[in-house]
mmCIF file of C-alpha atoms and ligand atoms in Angstrom:
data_model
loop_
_atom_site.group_PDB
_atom_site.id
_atom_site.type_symbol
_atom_site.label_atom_id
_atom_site.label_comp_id
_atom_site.label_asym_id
_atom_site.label_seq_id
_atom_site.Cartn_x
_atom_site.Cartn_y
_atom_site.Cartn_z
ATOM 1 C CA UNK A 289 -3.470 7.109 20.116
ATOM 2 C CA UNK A 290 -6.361 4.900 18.748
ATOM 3 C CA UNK A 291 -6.778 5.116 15.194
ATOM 4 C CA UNK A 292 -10.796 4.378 14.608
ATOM 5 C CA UNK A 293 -11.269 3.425 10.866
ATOM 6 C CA UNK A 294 -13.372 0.686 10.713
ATOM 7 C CA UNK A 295 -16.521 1.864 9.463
ATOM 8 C CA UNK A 296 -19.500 -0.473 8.429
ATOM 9 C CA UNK A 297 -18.583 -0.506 4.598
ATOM 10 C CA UNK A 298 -15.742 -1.840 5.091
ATOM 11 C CA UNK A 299 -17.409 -4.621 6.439
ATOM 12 C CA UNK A 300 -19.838 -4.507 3.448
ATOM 13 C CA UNK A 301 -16.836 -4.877 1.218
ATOM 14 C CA UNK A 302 -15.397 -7.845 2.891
ATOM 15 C CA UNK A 303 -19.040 -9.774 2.433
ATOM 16 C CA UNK A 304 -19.139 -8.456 -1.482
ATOM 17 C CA UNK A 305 -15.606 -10.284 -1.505
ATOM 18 C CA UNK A 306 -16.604 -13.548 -0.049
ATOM 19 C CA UNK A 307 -19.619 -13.295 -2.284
ATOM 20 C CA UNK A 308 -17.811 -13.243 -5.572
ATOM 21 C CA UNK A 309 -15.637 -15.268 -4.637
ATOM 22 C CA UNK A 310 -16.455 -18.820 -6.193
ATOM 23 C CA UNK A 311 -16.944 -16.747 -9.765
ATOM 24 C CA UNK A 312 -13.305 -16.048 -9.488
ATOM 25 C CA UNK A 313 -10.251 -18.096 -10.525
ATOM 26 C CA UNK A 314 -7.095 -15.711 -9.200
ATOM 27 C CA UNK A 315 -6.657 -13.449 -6.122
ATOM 28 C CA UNK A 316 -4.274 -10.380 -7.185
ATOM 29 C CA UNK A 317 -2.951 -9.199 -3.492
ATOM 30 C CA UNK A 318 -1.716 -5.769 -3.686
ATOM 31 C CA UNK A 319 0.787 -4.254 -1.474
ATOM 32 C CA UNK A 320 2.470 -1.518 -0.681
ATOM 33 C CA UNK A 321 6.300 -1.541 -1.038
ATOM 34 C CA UNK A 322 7.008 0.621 1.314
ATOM 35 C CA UNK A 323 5.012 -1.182 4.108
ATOM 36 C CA UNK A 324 4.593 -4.809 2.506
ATOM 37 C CA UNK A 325 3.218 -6.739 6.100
ATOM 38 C CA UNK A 326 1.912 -3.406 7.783
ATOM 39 C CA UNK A 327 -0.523 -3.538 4.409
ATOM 40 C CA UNK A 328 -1.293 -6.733 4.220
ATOM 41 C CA UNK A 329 -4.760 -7.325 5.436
ATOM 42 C CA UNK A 330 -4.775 -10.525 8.213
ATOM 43 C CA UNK A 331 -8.649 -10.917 7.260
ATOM 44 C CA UNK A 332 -7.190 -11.987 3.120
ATOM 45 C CA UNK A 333 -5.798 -15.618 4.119
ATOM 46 C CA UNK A 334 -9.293 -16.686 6.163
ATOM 47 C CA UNK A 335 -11.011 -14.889 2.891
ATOM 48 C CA UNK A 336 -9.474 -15.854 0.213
ATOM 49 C CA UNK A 337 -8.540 -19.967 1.385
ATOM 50 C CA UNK A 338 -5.884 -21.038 -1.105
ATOM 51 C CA UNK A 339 -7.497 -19.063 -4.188
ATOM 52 C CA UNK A 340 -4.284 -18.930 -7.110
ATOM 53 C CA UNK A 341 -2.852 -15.786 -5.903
ATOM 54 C CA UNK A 342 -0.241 -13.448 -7.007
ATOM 55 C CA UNK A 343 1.583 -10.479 -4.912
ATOM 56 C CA UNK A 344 2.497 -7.560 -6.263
ATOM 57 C CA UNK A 345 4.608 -4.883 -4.482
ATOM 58 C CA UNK A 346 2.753 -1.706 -5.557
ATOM 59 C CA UNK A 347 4.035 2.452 -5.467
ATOM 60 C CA UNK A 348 8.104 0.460 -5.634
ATOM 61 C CA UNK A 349 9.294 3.902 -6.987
ATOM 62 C CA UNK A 350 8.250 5.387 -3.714
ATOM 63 C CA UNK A 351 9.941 2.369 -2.053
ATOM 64 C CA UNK A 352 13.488 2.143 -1.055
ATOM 65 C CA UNK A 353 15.062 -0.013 -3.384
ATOM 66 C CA UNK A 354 17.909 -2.135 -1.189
ATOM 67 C CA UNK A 355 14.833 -2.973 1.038
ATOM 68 C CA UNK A 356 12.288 -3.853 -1.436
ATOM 69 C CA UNK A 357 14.865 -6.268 -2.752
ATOM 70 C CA UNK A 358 15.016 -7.747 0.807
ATOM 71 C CA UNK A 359 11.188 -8.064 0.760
ATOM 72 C CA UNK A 360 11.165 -10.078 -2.645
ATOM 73 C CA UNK A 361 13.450 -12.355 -0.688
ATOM 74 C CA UNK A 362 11.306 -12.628 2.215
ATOM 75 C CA UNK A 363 8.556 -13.165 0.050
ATOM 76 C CA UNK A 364 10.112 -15.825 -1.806
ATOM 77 C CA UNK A 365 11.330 -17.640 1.403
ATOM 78 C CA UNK A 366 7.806 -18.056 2.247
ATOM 79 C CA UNK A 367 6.650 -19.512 -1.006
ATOM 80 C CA UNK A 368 4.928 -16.104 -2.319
ATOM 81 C CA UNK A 369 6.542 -14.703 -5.465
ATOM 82 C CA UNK A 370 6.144 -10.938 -4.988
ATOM 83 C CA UNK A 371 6.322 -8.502 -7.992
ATOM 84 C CA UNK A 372 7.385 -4.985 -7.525
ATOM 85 C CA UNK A 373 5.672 -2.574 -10.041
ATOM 86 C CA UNK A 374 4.847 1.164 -10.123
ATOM 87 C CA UNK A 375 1.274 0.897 -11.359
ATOM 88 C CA UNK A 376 1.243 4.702 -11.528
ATOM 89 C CA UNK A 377 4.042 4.636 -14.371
ATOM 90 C CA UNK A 378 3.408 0.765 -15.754
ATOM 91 C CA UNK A 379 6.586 -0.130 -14.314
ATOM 92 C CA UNK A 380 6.644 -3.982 -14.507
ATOM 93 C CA UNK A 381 2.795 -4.184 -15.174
ATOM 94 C CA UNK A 382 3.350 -5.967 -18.659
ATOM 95 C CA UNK A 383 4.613 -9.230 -16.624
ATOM 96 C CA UNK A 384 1.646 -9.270 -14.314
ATOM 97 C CA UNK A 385 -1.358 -10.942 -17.143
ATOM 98 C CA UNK A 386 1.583 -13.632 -17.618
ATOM 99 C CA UNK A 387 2.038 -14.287 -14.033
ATOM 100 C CA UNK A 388 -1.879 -14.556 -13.929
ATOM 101 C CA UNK A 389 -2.283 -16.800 -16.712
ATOM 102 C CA UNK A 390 0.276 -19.218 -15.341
ATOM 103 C CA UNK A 391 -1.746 -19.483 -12.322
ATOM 104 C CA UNK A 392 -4.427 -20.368 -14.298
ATOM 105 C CA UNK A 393 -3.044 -22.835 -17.004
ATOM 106 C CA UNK A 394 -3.760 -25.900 -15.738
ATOM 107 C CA UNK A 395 -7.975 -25.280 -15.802
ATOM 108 C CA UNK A 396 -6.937 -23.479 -19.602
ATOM 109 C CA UNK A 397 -5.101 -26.725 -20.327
ATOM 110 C CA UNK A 398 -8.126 -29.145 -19.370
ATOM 111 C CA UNK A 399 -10.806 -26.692 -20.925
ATOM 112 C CA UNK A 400 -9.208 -27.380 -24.149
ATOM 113 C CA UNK A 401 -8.601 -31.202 -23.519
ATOM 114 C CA UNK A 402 -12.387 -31.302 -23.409
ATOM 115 C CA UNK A 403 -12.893 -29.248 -26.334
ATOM 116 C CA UNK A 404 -13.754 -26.084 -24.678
ATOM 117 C CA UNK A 405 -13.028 -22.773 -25.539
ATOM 118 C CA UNK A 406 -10.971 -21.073 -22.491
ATOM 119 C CA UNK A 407 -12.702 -18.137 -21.720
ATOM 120 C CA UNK A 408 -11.018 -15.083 -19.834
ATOM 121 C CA UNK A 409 -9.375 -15.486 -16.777
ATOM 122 C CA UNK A 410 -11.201 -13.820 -13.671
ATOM 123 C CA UNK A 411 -9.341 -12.031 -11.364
ATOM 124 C CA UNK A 412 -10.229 -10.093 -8.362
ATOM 125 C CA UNK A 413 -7.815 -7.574 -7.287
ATOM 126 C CA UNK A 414 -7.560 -6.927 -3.261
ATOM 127 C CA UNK A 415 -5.791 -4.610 -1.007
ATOM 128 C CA UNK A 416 -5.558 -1.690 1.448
ATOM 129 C CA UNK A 417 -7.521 2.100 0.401
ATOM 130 C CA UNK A 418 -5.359 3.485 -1.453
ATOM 131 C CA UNK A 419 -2.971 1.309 -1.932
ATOM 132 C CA UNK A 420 -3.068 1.651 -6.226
ATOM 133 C CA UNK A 421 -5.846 -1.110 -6.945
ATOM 134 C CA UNK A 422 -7.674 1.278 -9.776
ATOM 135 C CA UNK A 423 -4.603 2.712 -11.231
ATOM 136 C CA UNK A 424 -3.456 -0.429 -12.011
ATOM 137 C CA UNK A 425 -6.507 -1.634 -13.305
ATOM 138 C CA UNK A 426 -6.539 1.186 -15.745
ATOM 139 C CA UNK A 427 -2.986 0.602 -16.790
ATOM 140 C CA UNK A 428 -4.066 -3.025 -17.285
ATOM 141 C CA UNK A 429 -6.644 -2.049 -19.485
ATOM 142 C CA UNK A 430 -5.216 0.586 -21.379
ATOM 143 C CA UNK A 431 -7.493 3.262 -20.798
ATOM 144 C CA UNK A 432 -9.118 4.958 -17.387
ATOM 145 C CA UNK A 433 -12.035 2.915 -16.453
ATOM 146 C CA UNK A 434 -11.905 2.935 -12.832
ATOM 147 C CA UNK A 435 -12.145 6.085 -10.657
ATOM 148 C CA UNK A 436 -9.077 6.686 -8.868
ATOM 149 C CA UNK A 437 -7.809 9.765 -6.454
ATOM 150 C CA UNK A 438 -5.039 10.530 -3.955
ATOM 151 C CA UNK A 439 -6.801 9.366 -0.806
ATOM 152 C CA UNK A 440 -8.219 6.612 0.326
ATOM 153 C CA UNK A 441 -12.127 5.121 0.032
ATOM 154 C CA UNK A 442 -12.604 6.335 -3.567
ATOM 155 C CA UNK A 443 -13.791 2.708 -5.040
ATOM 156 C CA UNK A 444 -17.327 2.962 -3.710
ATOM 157 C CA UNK A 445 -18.272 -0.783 -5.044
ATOM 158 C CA UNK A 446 -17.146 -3.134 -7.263
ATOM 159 C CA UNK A 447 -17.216 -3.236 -10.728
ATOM 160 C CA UNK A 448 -15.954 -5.735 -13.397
ATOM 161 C CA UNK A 449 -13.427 -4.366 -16.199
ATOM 162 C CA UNK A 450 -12.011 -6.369 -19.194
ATOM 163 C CA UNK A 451 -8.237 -6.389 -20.214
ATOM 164 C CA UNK A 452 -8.232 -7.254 -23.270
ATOM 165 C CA UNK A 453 -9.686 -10.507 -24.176
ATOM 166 C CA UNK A 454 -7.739 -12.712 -21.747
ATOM 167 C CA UNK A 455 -8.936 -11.370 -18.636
ATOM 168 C CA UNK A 456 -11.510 -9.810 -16.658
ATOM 169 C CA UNK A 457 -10.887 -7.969 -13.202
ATOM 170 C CA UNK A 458 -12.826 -7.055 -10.560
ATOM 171 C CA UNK A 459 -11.890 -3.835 -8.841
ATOM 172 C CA UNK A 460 -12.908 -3.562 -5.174
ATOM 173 C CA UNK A 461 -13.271 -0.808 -2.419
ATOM 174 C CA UNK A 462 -10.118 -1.164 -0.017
ATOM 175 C CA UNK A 463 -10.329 -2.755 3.070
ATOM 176 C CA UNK A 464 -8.495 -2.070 6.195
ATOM 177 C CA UNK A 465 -9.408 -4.542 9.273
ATOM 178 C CA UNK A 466 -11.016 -3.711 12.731
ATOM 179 C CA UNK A 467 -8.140 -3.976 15.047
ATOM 180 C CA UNK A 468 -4.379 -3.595 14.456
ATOM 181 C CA UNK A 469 -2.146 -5.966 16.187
ATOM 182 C CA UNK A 470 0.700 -3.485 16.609
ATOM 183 C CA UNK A 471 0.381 0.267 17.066
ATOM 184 C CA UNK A 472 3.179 0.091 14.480
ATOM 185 C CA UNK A 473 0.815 -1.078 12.107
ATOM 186 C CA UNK A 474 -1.399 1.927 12.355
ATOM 187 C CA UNK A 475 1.038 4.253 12.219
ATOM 188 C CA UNK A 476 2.490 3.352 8.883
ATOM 189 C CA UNK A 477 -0.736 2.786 7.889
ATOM 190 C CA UNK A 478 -1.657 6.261 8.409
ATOM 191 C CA UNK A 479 1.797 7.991 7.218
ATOM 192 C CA UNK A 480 1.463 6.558 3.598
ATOM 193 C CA UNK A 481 -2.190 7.472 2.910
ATOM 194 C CA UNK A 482 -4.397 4.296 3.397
ATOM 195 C CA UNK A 483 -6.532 5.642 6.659
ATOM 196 C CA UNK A 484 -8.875 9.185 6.182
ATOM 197 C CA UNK A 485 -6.791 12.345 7.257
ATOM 198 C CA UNK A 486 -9.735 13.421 9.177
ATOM 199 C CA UNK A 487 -9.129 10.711 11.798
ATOM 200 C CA UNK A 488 -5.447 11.304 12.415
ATOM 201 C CA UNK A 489 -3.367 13.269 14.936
ATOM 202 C CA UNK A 490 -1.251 14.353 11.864
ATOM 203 C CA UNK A 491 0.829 15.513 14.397
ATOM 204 C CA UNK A 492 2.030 12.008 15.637
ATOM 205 C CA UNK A 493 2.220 10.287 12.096
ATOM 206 C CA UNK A 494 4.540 12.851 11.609
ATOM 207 C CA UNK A 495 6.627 12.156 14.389
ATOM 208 C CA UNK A 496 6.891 8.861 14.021
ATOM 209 C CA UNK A 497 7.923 9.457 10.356
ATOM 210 C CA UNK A 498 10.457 11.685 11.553
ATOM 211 C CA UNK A 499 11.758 9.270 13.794
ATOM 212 C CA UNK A 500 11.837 6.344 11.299
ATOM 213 C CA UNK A 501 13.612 8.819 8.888
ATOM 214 C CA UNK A 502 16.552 10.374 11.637
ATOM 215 C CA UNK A 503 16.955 6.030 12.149
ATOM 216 C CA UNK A 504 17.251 4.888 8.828
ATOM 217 C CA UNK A 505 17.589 7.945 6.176
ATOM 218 C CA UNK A 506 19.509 10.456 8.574
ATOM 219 C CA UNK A 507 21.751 11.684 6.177
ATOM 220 C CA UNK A 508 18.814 12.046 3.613
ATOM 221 C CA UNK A 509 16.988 14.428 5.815
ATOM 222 C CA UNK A 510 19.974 16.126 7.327
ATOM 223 C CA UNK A 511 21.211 17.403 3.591
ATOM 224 C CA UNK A 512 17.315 18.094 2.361
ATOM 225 C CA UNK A 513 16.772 20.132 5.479
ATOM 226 C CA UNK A 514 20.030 21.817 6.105
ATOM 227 C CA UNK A 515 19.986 20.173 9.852
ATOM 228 C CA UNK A 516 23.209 20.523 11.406
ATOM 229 C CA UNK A 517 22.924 17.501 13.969
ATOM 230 C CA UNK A 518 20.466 14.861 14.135
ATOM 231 C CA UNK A 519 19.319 13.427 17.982
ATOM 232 C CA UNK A 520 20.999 10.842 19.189
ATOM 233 C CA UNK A 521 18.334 9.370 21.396
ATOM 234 C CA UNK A 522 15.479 8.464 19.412
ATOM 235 C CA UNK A 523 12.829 8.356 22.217
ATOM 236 C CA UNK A 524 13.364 12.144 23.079
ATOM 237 C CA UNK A 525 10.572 13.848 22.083
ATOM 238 C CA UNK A 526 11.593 17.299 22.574
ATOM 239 C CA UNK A 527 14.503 16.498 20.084
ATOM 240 C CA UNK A 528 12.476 15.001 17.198
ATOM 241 C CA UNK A 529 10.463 17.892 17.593
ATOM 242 C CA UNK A 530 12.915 20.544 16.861
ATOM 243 C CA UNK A 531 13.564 17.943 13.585
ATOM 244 C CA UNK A 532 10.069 18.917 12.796
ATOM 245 C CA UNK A 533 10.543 22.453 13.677
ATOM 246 C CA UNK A 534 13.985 22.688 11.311
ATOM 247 C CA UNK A 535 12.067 21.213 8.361
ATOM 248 C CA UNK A 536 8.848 22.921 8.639
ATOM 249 C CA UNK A 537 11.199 26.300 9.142
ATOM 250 C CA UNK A 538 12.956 25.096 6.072
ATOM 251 C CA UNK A 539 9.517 24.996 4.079
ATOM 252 C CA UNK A 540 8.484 28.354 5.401
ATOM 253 C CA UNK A 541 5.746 26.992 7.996
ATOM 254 C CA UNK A 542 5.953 29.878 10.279
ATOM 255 C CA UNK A 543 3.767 32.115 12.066
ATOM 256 C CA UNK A 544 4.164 35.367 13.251
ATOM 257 C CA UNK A 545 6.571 36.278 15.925
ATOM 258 C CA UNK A 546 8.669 33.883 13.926
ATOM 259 C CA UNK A 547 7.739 30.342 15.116
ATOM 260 C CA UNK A 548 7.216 27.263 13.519
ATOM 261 C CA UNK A 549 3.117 26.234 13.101
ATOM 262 C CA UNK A 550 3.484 22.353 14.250
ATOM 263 C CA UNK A 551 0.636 21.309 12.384
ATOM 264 C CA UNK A 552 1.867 22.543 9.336
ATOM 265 C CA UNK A 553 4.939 21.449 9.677
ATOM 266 C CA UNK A 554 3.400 17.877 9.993
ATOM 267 C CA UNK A 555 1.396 17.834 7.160
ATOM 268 C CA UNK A 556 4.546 19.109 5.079
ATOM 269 C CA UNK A 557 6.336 16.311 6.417
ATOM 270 C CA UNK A 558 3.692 14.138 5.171
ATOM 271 C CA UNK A 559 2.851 15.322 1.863
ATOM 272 C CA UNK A 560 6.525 15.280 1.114
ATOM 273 C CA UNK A 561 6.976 11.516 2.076
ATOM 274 C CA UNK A 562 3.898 10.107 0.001
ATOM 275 C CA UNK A 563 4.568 12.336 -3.109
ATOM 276 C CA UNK A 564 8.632 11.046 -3.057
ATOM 277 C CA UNK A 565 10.035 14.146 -2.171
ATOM 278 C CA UNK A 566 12.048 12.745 0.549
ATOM 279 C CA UNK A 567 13.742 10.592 -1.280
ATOM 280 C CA UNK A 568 12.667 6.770 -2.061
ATOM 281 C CA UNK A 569 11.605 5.590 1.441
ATOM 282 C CA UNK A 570 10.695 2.446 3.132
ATOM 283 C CA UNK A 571 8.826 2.225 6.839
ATOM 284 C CA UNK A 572 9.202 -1.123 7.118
ATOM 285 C CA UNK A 573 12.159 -3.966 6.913
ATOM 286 C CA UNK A 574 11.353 -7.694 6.707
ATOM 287 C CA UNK A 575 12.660 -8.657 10.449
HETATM 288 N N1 GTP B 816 3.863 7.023 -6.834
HETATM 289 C C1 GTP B 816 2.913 6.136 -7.124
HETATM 290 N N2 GTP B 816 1.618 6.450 -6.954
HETATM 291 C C2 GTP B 816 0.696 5.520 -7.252
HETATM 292 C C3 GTP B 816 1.036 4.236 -7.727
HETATM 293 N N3 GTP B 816 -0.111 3.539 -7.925
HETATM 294 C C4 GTP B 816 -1.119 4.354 -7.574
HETATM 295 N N4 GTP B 816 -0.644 5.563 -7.178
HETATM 296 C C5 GTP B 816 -1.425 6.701 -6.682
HETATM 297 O O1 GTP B 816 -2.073 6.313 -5.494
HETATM 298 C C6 GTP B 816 -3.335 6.953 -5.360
HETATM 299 C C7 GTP B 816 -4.409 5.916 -5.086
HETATM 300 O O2 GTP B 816 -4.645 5.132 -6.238
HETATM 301 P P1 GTP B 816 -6.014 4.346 -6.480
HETATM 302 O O3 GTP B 816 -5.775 3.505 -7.684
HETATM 303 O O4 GTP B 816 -7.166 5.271 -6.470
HETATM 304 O O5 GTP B 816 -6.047 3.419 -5.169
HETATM 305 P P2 GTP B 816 -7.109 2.299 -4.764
HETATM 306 O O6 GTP B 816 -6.348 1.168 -4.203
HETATM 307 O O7 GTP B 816 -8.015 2.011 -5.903
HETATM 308 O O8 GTP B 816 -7.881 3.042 -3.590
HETATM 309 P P3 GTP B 816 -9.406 2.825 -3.027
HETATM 310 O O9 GTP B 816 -10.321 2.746 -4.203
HETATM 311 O O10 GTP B 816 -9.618 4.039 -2.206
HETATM 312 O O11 GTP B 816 -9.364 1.591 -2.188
HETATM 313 C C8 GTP B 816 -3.529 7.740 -6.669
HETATM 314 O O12 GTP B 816 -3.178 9.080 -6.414
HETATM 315 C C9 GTP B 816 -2.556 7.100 -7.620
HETATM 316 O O13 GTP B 816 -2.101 7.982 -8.617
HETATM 317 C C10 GTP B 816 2.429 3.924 -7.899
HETATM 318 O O14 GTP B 816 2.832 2.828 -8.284
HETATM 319 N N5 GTP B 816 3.305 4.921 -7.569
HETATM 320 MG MG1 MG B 817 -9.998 2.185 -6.122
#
């Protein structure tokens, strides 16, 4: 399957990035915990240069803990403190003007050698639709400024939004870029909400959830769904479909004559993972 998401404003968003981009002094990268690579845009390095910039490891209570804690690591390794927060609860979002101003101290510190008043610091938050960019913003600011939604493209165009006195943000439309590398990619991309439903086979995401899950969470899925054995062989099909079948059963997903509706099934399968209900689940390990 080729996913085909690229459409021209996300190519409009990239140019209003580049554009503001001298008017700001900190890049906030936002990530997904469950999928920190898969949602981290290739395009942001060539974008952003070597702009300050701090990464935070957003929607971590959806996120398997062991493996986030791996990711921080892997992070770290590479130079790149990453934060987990829950910008959805303000988990962890108190330590993220800090982190920014720290970035920032050493212009603060030679503003006020030269007698200047430091004004706030400007920070432009980036990262995949969806991904938690406005919630956080509002959690930042204390109050619901920007427009957020459960699905992705809801930040139309960017808009500037103080916190406080200390800093200003700019909230921006998420981008996705025109070609994944690894089919991989897409696919986790699609399962935890950052490309439009309309332009999925919800079918497959599901599958390839299902198969990630019977791998790595098999005896999560096996108690939730009352499944007496799990397959063996991950590639067979027919077997990871009757996994479908026994949750989407197990949710009542059935039309008449008594079979399971597929389709249903899927969507179940994927509502369930992005709201939690599944348990806290990563789709992606740092190897
Ligand atoms: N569980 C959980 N949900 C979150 C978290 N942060 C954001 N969300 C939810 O994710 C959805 C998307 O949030 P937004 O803030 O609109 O995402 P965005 O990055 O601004 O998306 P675009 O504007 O479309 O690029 C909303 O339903 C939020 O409630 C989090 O930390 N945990
Ligand atoms: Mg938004």
């Amino acid at each position: 399957m080729t996913i085909q998401w690229f459409p021209g404003h996300m190519t409009k968003a990239r140019r209003q990035i580049e554009e503001k981009l001298k008017l700001i002094d900190v890049v906030i990268e936002l990530l997904d915990a469950r999928i920190p690579l898969s949602s981290r845009n290739p395009m942001v390095d060539e974008i952003l240069k070597d702009k300050p910039r701090l990464v935070l490891l957003n929607k971590n209570d959806l996120a398997d803990p062991q493996v986030t804690a791996e990711w921080v690591r892997y992070f770290a390794d590479k130079g790149l403190p990453a934060l987990p927060i829950d910008a959805a609860n303000g988990t962890h979002v108190k330590e993220i003007l800090p982190r920014v101003k720290q970035l920032w101290a050493h212009k603060i510190e030679s503003q006020l050698r030269k007698g200047i008043n430091p004004r706030a610091v400007r920070a432009l938050i980036v990262g995949i639709p969806n991904v938690g960019k406005s919630t956080l913003i509002n959690q930042l600011a204390g109050k619901k400024i920007a427009a957020t939604g459960d699905k992705p493209g809801v930040t139309k165009g960017q808009q500037w939004i103080k916190v406080g006195t200390e800093m200003d943000l700019l909230d921006t439309p998420g981008i996705l870029w025109p070609k994944f590398e690894d089919q991989l990619v897409g696919m986790r991309l699609a399962a935890t909400g950052a490309i439009k439903e309309e332009l999925l086979h919800l079918d497959e995401i599901a599958l390839f959830v299902v198969k990630y899950m019977v791998q790595n969470y098999g005896a999560g899925i096996q108690e939730r769904f009352a499944i007496q054995e799990l397959p063996e062989d991950l590639d067979d099909v027919n077997e990871m479909v009757k996994v479908m079948e026994a949750i989407g059963r197990k949710r009542g997903a059935i039309v008449s004559g008594g079979k399971v509706d597929l389709d249903k099934a899927s969507l179940i399968i994927i509502r369930e993972l992005r709201a939690g209900k599944m348990g806290r689940i990563s789709l992606e390990k740092p190897f």
